[in-house]
mmCIF file of C-alpha atoms in Angstrom:
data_model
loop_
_atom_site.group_PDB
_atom_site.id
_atom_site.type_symbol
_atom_site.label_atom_id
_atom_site.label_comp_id
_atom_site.label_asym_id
_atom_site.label_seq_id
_atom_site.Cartn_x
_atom_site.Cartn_y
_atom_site.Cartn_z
ATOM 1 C CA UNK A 1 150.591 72.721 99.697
ATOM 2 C CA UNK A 2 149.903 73.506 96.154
ATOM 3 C CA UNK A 3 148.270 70.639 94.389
ATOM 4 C CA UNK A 4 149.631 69.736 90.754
ATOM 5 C CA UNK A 5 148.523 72.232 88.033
ATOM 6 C CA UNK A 6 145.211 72.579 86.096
ATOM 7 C CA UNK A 7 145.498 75.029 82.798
ATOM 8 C CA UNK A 8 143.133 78.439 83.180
ATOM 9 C CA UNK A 9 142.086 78.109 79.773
ATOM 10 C CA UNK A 10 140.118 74.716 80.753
ATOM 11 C CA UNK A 11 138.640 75.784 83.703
ATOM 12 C CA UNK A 12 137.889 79.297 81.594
ATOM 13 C CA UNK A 13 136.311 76.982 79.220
ATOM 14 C CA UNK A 14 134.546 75.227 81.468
ATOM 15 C CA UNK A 15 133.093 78.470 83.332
ATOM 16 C CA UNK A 16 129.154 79.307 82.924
ATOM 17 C CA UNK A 17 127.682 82.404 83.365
ATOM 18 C CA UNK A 18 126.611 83.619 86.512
ATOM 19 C CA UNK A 19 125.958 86.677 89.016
ATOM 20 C CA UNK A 20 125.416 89.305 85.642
ATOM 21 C CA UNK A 21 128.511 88.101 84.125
ATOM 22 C CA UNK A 22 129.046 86.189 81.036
ATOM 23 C CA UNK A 23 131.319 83.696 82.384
ATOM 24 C CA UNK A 24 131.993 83.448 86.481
ATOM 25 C CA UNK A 25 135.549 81.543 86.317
ATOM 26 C CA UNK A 26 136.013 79.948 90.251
ATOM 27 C CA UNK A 27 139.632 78.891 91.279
ATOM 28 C CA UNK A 28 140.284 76.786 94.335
ATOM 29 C CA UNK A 29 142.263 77.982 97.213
ATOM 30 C CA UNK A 30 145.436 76.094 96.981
ATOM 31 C CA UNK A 31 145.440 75.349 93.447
ATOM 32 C CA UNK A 32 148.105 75.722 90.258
ATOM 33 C CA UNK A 33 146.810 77.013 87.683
ATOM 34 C CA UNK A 34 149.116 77.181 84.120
ATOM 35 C CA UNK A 35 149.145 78.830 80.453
ATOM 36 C CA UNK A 36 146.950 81.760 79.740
ATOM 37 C CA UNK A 37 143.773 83.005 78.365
ATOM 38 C CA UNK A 38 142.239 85.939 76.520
ATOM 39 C CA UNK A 39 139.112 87.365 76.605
ATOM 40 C CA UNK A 40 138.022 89.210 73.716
ATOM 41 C CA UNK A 41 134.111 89.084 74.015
ATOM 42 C CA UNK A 42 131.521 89.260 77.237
ATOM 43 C CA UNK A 43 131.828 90.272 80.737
ATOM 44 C CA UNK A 44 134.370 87.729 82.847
ATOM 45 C CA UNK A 45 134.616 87.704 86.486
ATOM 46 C CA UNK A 46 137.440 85.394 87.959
ATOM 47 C CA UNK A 47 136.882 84.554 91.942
ATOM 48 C CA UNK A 48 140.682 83.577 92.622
ATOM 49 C CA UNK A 49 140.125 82.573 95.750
ATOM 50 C CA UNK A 50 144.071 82.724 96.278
ATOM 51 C CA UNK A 51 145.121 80.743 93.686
ATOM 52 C CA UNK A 52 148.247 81.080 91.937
ATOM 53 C CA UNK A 53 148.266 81.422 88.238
ATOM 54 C CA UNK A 54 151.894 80.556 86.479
ATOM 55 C CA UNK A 55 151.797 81.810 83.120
ATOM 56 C CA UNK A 56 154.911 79.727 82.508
ATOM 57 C CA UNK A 57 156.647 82.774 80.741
ATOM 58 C CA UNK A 58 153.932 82.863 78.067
ATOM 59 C CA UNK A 59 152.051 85.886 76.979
ATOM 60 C CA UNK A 60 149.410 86.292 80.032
ATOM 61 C CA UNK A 61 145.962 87.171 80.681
ATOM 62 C CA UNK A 62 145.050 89.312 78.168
ATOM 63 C CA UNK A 63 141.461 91.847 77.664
ATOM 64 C CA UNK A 64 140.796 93.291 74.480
ATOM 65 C CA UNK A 65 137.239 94.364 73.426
ATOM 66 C CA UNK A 66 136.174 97.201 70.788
ATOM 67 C CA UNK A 67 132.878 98.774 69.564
ATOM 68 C CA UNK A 68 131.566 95.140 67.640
ATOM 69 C CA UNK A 69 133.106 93.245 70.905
ATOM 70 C CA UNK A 70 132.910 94.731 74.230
ATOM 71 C CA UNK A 71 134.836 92.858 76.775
ATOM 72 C CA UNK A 72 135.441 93.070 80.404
ATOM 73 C CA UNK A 73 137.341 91.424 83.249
ATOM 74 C CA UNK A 74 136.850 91.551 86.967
ATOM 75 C CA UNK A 75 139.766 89.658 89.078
ATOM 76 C CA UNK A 76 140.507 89.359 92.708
ATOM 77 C CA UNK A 77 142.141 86.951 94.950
ATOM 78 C CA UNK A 78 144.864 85.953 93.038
ATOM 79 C CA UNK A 79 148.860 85.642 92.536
ATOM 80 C CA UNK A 80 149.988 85.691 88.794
ATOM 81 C CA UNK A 81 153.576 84.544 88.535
ATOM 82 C CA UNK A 82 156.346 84.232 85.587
ATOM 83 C CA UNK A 83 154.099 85.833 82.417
ATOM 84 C CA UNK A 84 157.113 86.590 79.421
ATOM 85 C CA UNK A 85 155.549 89.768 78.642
ATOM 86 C CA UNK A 86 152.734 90.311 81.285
ATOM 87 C CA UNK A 87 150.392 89.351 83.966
ATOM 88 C CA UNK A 88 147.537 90.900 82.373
ATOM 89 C CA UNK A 89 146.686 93.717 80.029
ATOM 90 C CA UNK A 90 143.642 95.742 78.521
ATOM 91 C CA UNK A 91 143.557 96.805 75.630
ATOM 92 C CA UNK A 92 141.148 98.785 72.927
ATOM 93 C CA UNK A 93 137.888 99.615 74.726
ATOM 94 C CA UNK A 94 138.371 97.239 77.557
ATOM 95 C CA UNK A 95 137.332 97.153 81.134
ATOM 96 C CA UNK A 96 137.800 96.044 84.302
ATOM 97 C CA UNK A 97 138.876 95.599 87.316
ATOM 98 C CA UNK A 98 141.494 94.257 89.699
ATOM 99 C CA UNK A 99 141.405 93.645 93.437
ATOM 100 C CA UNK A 100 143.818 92.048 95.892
ATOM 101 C CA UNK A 101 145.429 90.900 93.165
ATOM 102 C CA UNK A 102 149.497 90.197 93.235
ATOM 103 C CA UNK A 103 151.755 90.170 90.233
ATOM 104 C CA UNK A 104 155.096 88.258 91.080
ATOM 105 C CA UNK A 105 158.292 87.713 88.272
ATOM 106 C CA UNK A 106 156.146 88.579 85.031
ATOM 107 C CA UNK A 107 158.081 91.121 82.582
ATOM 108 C CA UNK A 108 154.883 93.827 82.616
ATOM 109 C CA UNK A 109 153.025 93.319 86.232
ATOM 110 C CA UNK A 110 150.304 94.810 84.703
ATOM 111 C CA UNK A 111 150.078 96.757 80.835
ATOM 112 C CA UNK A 112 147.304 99.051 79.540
ATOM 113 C CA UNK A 113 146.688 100.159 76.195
ATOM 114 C CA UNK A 114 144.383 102.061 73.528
ATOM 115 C CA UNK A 115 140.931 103.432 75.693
ATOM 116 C CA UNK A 116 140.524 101.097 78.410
ATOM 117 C CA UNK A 117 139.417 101.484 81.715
ATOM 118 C CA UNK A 118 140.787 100.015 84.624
ATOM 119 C CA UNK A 119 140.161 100.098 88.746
ATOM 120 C CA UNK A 120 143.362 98.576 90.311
ATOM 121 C CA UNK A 121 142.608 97.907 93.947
ATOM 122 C CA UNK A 122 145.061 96.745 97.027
ATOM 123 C CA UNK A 123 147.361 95.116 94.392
ATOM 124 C CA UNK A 124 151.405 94.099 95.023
ATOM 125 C CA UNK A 125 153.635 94.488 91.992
ATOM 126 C CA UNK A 126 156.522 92.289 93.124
ATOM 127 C CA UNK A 127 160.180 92.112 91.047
ATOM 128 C CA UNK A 128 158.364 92.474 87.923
ATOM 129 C CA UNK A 129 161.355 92.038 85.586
ATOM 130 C CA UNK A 130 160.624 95.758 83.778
ATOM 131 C CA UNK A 131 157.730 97.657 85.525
ATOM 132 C CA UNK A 132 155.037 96.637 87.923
ATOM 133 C CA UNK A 133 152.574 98.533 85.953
ATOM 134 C CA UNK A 134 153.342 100.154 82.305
ATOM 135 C CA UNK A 135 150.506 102.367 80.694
ATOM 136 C CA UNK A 136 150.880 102.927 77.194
ATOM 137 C CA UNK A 137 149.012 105.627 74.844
ATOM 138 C CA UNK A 138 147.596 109.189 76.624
ATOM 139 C CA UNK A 139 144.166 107.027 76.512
ATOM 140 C CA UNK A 140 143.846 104.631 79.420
ATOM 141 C CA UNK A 141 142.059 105.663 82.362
ATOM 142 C CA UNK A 142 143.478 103.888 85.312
ATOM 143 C CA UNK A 143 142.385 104.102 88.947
ATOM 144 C CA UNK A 144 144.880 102.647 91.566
ATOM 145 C CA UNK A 145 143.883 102.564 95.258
ATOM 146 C CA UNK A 146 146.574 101.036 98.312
ATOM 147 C CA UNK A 147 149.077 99.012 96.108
ATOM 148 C CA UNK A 148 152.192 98.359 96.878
ATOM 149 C CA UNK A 149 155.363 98.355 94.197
ATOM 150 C CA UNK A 150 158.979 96.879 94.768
ATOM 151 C CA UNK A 151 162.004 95.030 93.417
ATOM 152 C CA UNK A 152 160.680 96.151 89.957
ATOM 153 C CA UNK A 153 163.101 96.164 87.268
ATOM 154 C CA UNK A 154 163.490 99.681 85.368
ATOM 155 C CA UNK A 155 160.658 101.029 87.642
ATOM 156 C CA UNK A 156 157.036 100.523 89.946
ATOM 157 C CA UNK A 157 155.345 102.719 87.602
ATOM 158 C CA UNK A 158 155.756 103.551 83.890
ATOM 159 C CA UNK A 159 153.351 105.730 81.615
ATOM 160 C CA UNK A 160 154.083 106.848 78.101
ATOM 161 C CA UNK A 161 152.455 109.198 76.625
ATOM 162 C CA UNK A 162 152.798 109.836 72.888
ATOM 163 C CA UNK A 163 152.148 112.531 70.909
#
């Protein structure tokens, strides 16, 4: 059973740095985890360990780095549930990845934006409430490798390309 909830952005606090990373985040198996965080500076691992992260309909976990503050996240091993406008996104020159990763009843499963770079690896996108994964600009580069995609609102899959 799911133990009562812990917020992300203490234990994200909390985190030290550790194998090359700036900040190793590790969630317990069988653990709530609420709210959200953003990382805007370093290199961020998070070892879910199949934890569930409810965003409790606020904005997500969110990447954004540029030239003065490169960013990064690596994820795997966890469920992120109810985010109002996503489960995560990159954005500006962000990167990352995301492995064995499900998204469950956020609006955006997953959003990309501006130049960043993203592996998506054995991922579920599950009744997202608008698309299980929207990319938006003609910049992202996004790799996705065995995910699965249903019960998503307007679609699975959404890119928009401008211009």
């Amino acid at each position: 059973s799911i133990a009562s909830g812990i917020t992300l952005q203490s234990v994200f606090d909390a985190a030290g740095p550790g194998n090359g990373y700036d900040k190793y985040v590790v969630l317990e198996q069988d653990r709530l985890y609420t709210g959200e965080v953003g990382v805007y500076e370093g290199n961020v691992f998070i070892e879910g360990n199949g934890a569930i992260v409810d965003l409790q309909e606020g904005s997500g976990i969110w990447v954004y780095a540029d030239v003065t503050y490169p960013a990064s996240l690596d994820i795997e091993f966890v469920t992120i549930i109810n985010g109002g406008y996503h489960g995560i996104s990159y954005g500006g020159s962000s990167t990352g990845s995301v492995t064995n990763c499900n998204f469950v009843h956020n609006d955006f499963g997953m959003k990309m934006f501006d130049e960043s770079n993203v592996y998506i690896t054995n991922c579920n996108f599950i009744e997202n409430t608008t698309y299980g994964l929207g990319i938006y600009s003609s910049t992202p580069s996004c790799n996705i490798n065995y995910c699965n995609a249903w019960n998503n609102g307007e679609a699975s899959w959404m890119e928009n390309c401008p211009g």
